[in-house]
Short mmCIF file of C-alpha atoms in Angstrom, two decimals:
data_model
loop_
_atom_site.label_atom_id
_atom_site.label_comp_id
_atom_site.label_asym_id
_atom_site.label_seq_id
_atom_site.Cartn_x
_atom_site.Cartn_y
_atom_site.Cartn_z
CA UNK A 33 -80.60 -67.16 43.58
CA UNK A 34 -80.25 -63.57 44.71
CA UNK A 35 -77.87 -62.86 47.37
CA UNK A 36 -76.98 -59.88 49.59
CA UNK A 37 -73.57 -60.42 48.25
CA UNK A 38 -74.70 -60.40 44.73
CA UNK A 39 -76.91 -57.25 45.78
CA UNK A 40 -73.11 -55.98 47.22
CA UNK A 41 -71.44 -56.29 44.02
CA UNK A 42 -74.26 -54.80 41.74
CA UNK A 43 -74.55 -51.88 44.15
CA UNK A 44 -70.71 -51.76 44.23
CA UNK A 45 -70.76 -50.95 40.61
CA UNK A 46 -73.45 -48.28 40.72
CA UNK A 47 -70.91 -46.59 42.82
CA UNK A 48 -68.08 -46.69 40.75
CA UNK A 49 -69.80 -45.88 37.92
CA UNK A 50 -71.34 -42.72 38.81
CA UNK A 51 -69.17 -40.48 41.16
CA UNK A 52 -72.39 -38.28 42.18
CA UNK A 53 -73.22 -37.40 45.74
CA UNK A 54 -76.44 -38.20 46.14
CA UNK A 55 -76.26 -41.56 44.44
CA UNK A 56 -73.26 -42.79 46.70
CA UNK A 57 -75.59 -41.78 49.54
CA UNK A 58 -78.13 -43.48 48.70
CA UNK A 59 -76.47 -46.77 48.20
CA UNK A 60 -74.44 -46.84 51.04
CA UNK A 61 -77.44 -45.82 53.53
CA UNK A 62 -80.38 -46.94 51.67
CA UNK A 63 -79.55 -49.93 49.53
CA UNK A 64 -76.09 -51.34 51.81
CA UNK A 65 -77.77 -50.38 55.46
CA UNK A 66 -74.73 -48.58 56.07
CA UNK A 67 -75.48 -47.14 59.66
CA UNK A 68 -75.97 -43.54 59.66
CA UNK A 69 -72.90 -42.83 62.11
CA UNK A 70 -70.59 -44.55 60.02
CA UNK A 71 -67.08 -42.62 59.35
CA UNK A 72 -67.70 -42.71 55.50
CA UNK A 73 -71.05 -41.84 55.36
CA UNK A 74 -70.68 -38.97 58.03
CA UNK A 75 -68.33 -37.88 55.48
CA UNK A 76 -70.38 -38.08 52.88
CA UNK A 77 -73.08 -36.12 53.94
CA UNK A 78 -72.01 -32.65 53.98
CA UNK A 79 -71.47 -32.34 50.19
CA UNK A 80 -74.82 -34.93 49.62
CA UNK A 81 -76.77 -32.06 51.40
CA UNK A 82 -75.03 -29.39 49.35
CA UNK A 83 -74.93 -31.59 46.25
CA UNK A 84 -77.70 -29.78 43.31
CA UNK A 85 -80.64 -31.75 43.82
CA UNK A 86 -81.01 -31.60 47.66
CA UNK A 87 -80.27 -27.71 46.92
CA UNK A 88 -83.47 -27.64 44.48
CA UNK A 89 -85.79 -29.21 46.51
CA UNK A 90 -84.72 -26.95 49.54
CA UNK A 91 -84.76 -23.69 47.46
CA UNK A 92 -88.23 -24.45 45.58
CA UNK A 93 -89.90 -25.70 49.10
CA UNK A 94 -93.12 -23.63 50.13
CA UNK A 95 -92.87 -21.87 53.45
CA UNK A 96 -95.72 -24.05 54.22
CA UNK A 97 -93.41 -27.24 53.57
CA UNK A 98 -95.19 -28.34 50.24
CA UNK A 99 -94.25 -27.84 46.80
CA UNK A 100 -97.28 -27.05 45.41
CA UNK A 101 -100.63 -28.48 45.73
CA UNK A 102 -101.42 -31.50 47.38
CA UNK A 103 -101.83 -33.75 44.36
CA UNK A 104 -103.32 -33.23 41.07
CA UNK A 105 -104.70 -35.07 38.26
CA UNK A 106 -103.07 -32.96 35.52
CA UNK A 107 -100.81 -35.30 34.37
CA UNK A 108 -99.70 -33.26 31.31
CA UNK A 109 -98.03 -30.26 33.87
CA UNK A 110 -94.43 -29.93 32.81
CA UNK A 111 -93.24 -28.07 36.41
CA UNK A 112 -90.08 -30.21 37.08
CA UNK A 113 -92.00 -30.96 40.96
CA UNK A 114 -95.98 -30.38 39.92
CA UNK A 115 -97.17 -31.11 43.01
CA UNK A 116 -96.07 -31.81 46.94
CA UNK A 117 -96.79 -35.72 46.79
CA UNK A 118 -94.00 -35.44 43.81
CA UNK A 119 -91.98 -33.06 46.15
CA UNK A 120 -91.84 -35.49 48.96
CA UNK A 121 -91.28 -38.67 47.10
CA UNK A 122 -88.36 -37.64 45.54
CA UNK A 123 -86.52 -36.41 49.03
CA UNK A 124 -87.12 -39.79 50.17
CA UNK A 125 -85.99 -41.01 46.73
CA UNK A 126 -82.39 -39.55 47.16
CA UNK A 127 -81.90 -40.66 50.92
CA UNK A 128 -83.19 -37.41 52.64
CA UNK A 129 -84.12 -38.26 56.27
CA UNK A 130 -86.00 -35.50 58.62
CA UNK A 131 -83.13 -34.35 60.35
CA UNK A 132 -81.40 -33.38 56.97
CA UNK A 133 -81.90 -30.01 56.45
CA UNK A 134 -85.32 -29.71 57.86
CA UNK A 135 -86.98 -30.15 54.82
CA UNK A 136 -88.82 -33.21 54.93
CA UNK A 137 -89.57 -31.94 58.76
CA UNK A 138 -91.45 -29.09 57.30
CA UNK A 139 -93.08 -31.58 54.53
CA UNK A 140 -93.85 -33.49 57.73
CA UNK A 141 -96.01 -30.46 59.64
CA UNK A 142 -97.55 -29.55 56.17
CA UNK A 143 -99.02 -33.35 55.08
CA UNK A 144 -100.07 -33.26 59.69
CA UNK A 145 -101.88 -29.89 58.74
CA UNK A 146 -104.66 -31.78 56.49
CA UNK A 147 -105.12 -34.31 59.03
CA UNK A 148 -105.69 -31.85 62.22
CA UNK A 149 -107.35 -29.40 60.21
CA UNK A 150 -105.04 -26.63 59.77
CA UNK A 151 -103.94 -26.59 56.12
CA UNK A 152 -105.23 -23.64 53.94
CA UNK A 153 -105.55 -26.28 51.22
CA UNK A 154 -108.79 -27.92 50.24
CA UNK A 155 -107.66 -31.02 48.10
CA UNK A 156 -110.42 -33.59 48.37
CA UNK A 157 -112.69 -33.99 45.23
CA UNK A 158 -116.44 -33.66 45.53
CA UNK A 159 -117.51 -37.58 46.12
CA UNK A 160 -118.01 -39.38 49.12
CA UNK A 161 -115.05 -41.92 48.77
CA UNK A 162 -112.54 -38.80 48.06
CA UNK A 163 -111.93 -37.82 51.90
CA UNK A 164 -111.18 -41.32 53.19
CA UNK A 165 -109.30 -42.35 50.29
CA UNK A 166 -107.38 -38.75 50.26
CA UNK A 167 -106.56 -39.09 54.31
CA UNK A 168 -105.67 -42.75 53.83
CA UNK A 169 -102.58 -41.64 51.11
CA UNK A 170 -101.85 -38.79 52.91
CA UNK A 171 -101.02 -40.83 55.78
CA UNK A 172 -99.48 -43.32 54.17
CA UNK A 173 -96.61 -41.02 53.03
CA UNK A 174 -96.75 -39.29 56.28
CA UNK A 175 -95.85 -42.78 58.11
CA UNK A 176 -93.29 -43.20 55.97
CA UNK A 177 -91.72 -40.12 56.98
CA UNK A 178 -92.60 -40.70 60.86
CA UNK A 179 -93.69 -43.99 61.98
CA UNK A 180 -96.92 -44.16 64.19
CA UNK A 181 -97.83 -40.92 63.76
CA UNK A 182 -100.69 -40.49 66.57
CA UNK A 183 -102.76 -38.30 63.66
CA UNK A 184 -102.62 -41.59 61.54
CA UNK A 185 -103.64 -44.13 64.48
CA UNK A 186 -107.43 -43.51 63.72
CA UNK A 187 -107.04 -44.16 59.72
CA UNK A 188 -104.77 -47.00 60.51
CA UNK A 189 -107.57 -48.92 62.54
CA UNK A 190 -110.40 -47.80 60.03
CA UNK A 191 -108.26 -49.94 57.25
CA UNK A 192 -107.55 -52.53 60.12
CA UNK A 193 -110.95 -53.34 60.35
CA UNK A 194 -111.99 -52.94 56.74
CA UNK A 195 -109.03 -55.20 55.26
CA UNK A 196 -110.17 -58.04 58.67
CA UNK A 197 -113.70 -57.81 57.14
CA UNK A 198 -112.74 -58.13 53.40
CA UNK A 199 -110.14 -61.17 54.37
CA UNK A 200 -111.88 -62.88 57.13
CA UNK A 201 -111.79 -66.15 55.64
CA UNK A 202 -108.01 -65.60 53.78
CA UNK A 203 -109.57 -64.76 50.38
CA UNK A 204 -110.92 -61.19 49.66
CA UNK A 205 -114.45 -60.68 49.47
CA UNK A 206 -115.60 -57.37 46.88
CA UNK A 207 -119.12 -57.82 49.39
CA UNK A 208 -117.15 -57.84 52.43
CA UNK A 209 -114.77 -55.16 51.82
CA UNK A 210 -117.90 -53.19 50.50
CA UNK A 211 -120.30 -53.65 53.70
CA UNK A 212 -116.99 -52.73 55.97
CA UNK A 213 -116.53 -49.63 54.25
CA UNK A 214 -120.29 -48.69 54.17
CA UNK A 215 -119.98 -49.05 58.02
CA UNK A 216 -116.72 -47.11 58.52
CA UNK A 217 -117.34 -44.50 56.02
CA UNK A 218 -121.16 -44.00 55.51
CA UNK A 219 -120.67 -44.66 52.19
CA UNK A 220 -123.55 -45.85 49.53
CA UNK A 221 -121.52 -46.40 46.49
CA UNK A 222 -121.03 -49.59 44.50
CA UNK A 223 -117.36 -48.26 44.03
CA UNK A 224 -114.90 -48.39 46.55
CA UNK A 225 -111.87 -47.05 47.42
CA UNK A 226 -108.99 -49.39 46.99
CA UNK A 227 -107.72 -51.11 49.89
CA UNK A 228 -104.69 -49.38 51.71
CA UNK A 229 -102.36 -52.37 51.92
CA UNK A 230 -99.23 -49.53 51.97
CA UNK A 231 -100.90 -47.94 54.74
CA UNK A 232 -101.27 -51.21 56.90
CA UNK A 233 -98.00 -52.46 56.03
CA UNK A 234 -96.39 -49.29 57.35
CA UNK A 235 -97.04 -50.91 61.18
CA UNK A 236 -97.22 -54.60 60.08
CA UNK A 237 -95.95 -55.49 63.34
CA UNK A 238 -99.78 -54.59 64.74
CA UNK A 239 -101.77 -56.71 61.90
CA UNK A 240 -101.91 -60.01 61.61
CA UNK A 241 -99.51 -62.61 59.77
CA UNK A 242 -102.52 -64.61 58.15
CA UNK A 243 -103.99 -61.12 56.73
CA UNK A 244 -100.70 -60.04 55.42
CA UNK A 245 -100.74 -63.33 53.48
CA UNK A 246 -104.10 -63.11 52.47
CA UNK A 247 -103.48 -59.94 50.58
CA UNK A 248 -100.07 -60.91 49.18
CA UNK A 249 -102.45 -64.38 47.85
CA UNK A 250 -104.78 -61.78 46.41
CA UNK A 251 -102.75 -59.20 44.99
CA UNK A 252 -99.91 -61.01 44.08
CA UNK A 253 -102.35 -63.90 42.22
CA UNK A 254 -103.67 -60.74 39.94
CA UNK A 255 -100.42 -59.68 39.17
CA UNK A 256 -99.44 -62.65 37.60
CA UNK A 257 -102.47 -63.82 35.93
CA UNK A 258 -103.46 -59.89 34.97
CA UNK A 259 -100.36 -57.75 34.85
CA UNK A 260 -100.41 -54.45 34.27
CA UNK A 261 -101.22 -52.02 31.62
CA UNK A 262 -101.21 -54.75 28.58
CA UNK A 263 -101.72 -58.33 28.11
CA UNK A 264 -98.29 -59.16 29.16
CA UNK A 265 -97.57 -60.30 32.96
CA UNK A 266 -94.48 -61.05 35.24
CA UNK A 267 -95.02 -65.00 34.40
CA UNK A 268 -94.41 -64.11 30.45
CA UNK A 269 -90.81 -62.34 30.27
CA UNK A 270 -89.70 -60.87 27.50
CA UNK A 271 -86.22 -61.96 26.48
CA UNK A 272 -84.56 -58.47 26.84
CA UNK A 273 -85.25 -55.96 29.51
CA UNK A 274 -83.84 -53.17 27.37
CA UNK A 275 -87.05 -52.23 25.49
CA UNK A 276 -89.82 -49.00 25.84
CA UNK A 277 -92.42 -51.19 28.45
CA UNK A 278 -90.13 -52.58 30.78
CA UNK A 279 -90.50 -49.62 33.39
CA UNK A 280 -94.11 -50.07 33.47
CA UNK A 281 -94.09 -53.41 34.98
CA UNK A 282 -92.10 -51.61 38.10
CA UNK A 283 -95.17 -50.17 40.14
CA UNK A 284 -96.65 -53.70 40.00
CA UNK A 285 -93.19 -55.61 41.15
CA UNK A 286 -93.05 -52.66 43.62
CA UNK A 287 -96.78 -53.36 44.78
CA UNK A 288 -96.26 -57.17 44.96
CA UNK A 289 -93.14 -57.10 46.83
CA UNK A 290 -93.76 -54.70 49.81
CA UNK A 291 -95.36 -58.00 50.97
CA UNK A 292 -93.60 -60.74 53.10
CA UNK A 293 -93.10 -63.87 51.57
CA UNK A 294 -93.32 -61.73 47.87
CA UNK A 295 -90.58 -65.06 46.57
CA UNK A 296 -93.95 -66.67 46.05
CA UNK A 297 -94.90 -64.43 42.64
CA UNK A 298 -91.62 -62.45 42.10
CA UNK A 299 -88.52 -65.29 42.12
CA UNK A 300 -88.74 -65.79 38.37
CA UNK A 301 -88.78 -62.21 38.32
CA UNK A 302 -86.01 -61.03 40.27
CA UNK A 303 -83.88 -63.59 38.84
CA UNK A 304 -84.79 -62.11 35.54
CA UNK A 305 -83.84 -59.14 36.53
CA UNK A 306 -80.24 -60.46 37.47
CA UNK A 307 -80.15 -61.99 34.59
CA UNK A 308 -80.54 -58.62 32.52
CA UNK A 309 -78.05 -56.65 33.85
CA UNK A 310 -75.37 -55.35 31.37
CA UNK A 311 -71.63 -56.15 31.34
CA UNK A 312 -70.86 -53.63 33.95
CA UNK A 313 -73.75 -55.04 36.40
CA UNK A 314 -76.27 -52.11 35.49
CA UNK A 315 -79.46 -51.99 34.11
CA UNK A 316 -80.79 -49.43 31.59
CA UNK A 317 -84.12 -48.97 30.20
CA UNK A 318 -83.89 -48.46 26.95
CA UNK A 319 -85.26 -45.92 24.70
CA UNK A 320 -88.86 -45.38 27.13
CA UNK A 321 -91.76 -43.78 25.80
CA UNK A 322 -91.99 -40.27 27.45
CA UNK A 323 -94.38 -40.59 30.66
CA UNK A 324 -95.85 -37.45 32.72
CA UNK A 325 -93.64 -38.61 35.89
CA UNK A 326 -90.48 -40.51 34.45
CA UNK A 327 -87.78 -37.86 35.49
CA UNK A 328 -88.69 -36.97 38.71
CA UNK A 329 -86.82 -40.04 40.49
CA UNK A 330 -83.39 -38.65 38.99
CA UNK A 331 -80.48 -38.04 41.37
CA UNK A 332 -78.82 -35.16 39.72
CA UNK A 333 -80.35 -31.77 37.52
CA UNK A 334 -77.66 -32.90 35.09
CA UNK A 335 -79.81 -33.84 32.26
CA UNK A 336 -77.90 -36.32 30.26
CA UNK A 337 -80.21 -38.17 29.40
CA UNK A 338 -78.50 -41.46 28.65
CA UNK A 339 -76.23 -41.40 31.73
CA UNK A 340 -79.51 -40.58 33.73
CA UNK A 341 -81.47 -43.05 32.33
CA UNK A 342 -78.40 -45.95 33.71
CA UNK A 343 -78.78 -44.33 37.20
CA UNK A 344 -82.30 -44.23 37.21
CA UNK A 345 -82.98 -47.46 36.03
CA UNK A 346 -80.33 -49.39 38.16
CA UNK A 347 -80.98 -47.63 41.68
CA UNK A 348 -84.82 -48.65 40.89
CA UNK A 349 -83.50 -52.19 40.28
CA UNK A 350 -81.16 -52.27 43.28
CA UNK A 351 -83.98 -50.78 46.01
CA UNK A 352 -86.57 -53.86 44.62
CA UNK A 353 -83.85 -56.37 44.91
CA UNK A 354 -83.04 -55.15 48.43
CA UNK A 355 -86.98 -55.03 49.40
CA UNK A 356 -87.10 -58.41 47.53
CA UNK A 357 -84.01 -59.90 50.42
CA UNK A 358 -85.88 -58.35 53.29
CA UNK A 359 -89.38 -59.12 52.44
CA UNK A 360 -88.23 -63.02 52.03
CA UNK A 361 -85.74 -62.85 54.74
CA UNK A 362 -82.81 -64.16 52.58
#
């Protein structure tokens, strides 16, 4: 059964086993809850914020506080940060806050300029579920920059009402969630835009218990009987994690898990992934198949691959384990 103790001592030996900045950071704040005005991480921080990577996203940063474009759908761009979604993911990735360096505050003003109508940038496609599903991501990361954003606070009770409507009964309704967004969004298409359960869960202190469970019911139940990308899913495990599809089961553990009460469909899983880890109490993934976005979570612009790929692959593993503790209250 996982543990915060055996979370401790797998985290413990990420830290000995890689002696760079921005990883020891990150598990001390992010994956230990080490408080920010602790003596060893206060001491810690001046050389994480001068340490390569925190250096490259601060020197490529627009003045405008993006990286780029919005978001893109060429996948096959080989710019190390493509686009500002990428740019702001991976800050968070390595532990940045918005007082570090002001450069998540500045990613913070430029993802506020597309909601109050100031950005220069004109990202939305040319359909009619491209705005609302475009302002619904973009505040999604922005609230997990700056919790209850005011900007957000309209978006947030659009999705309120449509995820109410689509779960009124406990078990999602395609007609339901259809008619709701019709009403909120003018919409006449057949096809919808997904529902925002990231976005709702960012202030799941204002929704509903039963509708959080709902969703986890729905989402969770799909996962397992579904999975993701093949014909394999989280209730058929292979017997080795250290093959080339392992790290594309991740975004659905990741999905399923934000959830409260995510035990339910991921307790074989996590204690596979326990089970998996290698003599030193890492994970690797093995030889992976080259994917448009697979380097972007690294810590350091070293690129060894091999050591990389250990780091990579274990801080992924620690930060669901610790969402896994939290979201089950263990």
């Amino acid at each position: 059964m996982m543990t915060k103790d055996i979370l401790r001592r797998h985290a413990m030996a990420l830290y000995d086993f890689c002696e760079y900045p921005a990883v020891r950071y990150k598990i001390l704040y992010r994956i230990l809850d080490v408080p920010y005005d602790d003596r060893a991480l206060t001491a810690l921080r001046p050389v994480f914020l001068q340490s390569d990577i925190v250096e490259e996203m601060f020197s490529l940063q627009n003045r405008d506080g993006g990286w780029g474009p919005l978001w893109s759908k060429d996948y096959s761009v080989k710019s190390k940060i493509p686009t500002s979604m990428t740019g702001i993911d991976r800050c968070q990735y390595i532990g940045l806050t918005l007082e570090d360096r002001d450069i998540l505050f500045m990613a913070k003003e430029y993802l506020e300029s597309f909601l109050d109508g100031t950005a220069k940038e004109n990202p939305y496609e040319k359909n009619e579920r491209a705005i609302p599903w475009g302002r619904a991501r973009i505040c999604t990361t922005l609230e997990g920059l700056e919790r209850d954003n005011p900007l957000c606070d309209d978006t947030w009770r659009q999705w309120e009402y449509i995820a109410g409507r689509a779960y009124q009964d406990g078990e999602y309704s395609y007609e339901r969630d259809r008619a709701a967004q019709h009403d909120v969004f003018l919409t006449r298409e057949d096809r919808l835009v997904p529902m925002q359960c990231g976005l709702l869960l960012q202030r799941r202190e204002q929704m509903p218990e039963t509708l959080e469970g709902a969703m986890l019911r729905h989402i969770g139940r799909h996962a397992a009987e579904h999975g993701h990308f093949w014909d394999k899913t989280m209730e058929v495990l292979p017997e080795s994690f250290y093959n080339k599809y392992t790290r594309r089961w991740m975004p659905t553990a990741h999905q399923v898990n934000q959830f409260r009460g995510s035990a339910l469909y991921l307790e074989r899983f996590a204690g596979w992934l326990l089970e998996q880890a290698n003599a030193d109490g890492l994970w690797d993934w093995g030889p992976q198949e080259k994917d448009p976005w697979g380097y972007f979570g690294y810590h350091s612009c070293n690129r060894k691959y091999a050591h990389n790929r250990v780091v990579d692959c274990s801080m992924e593993v620690l930060g669901f384990l610790k969402t896994y503790l939290v979201r089950n209250a263990i």
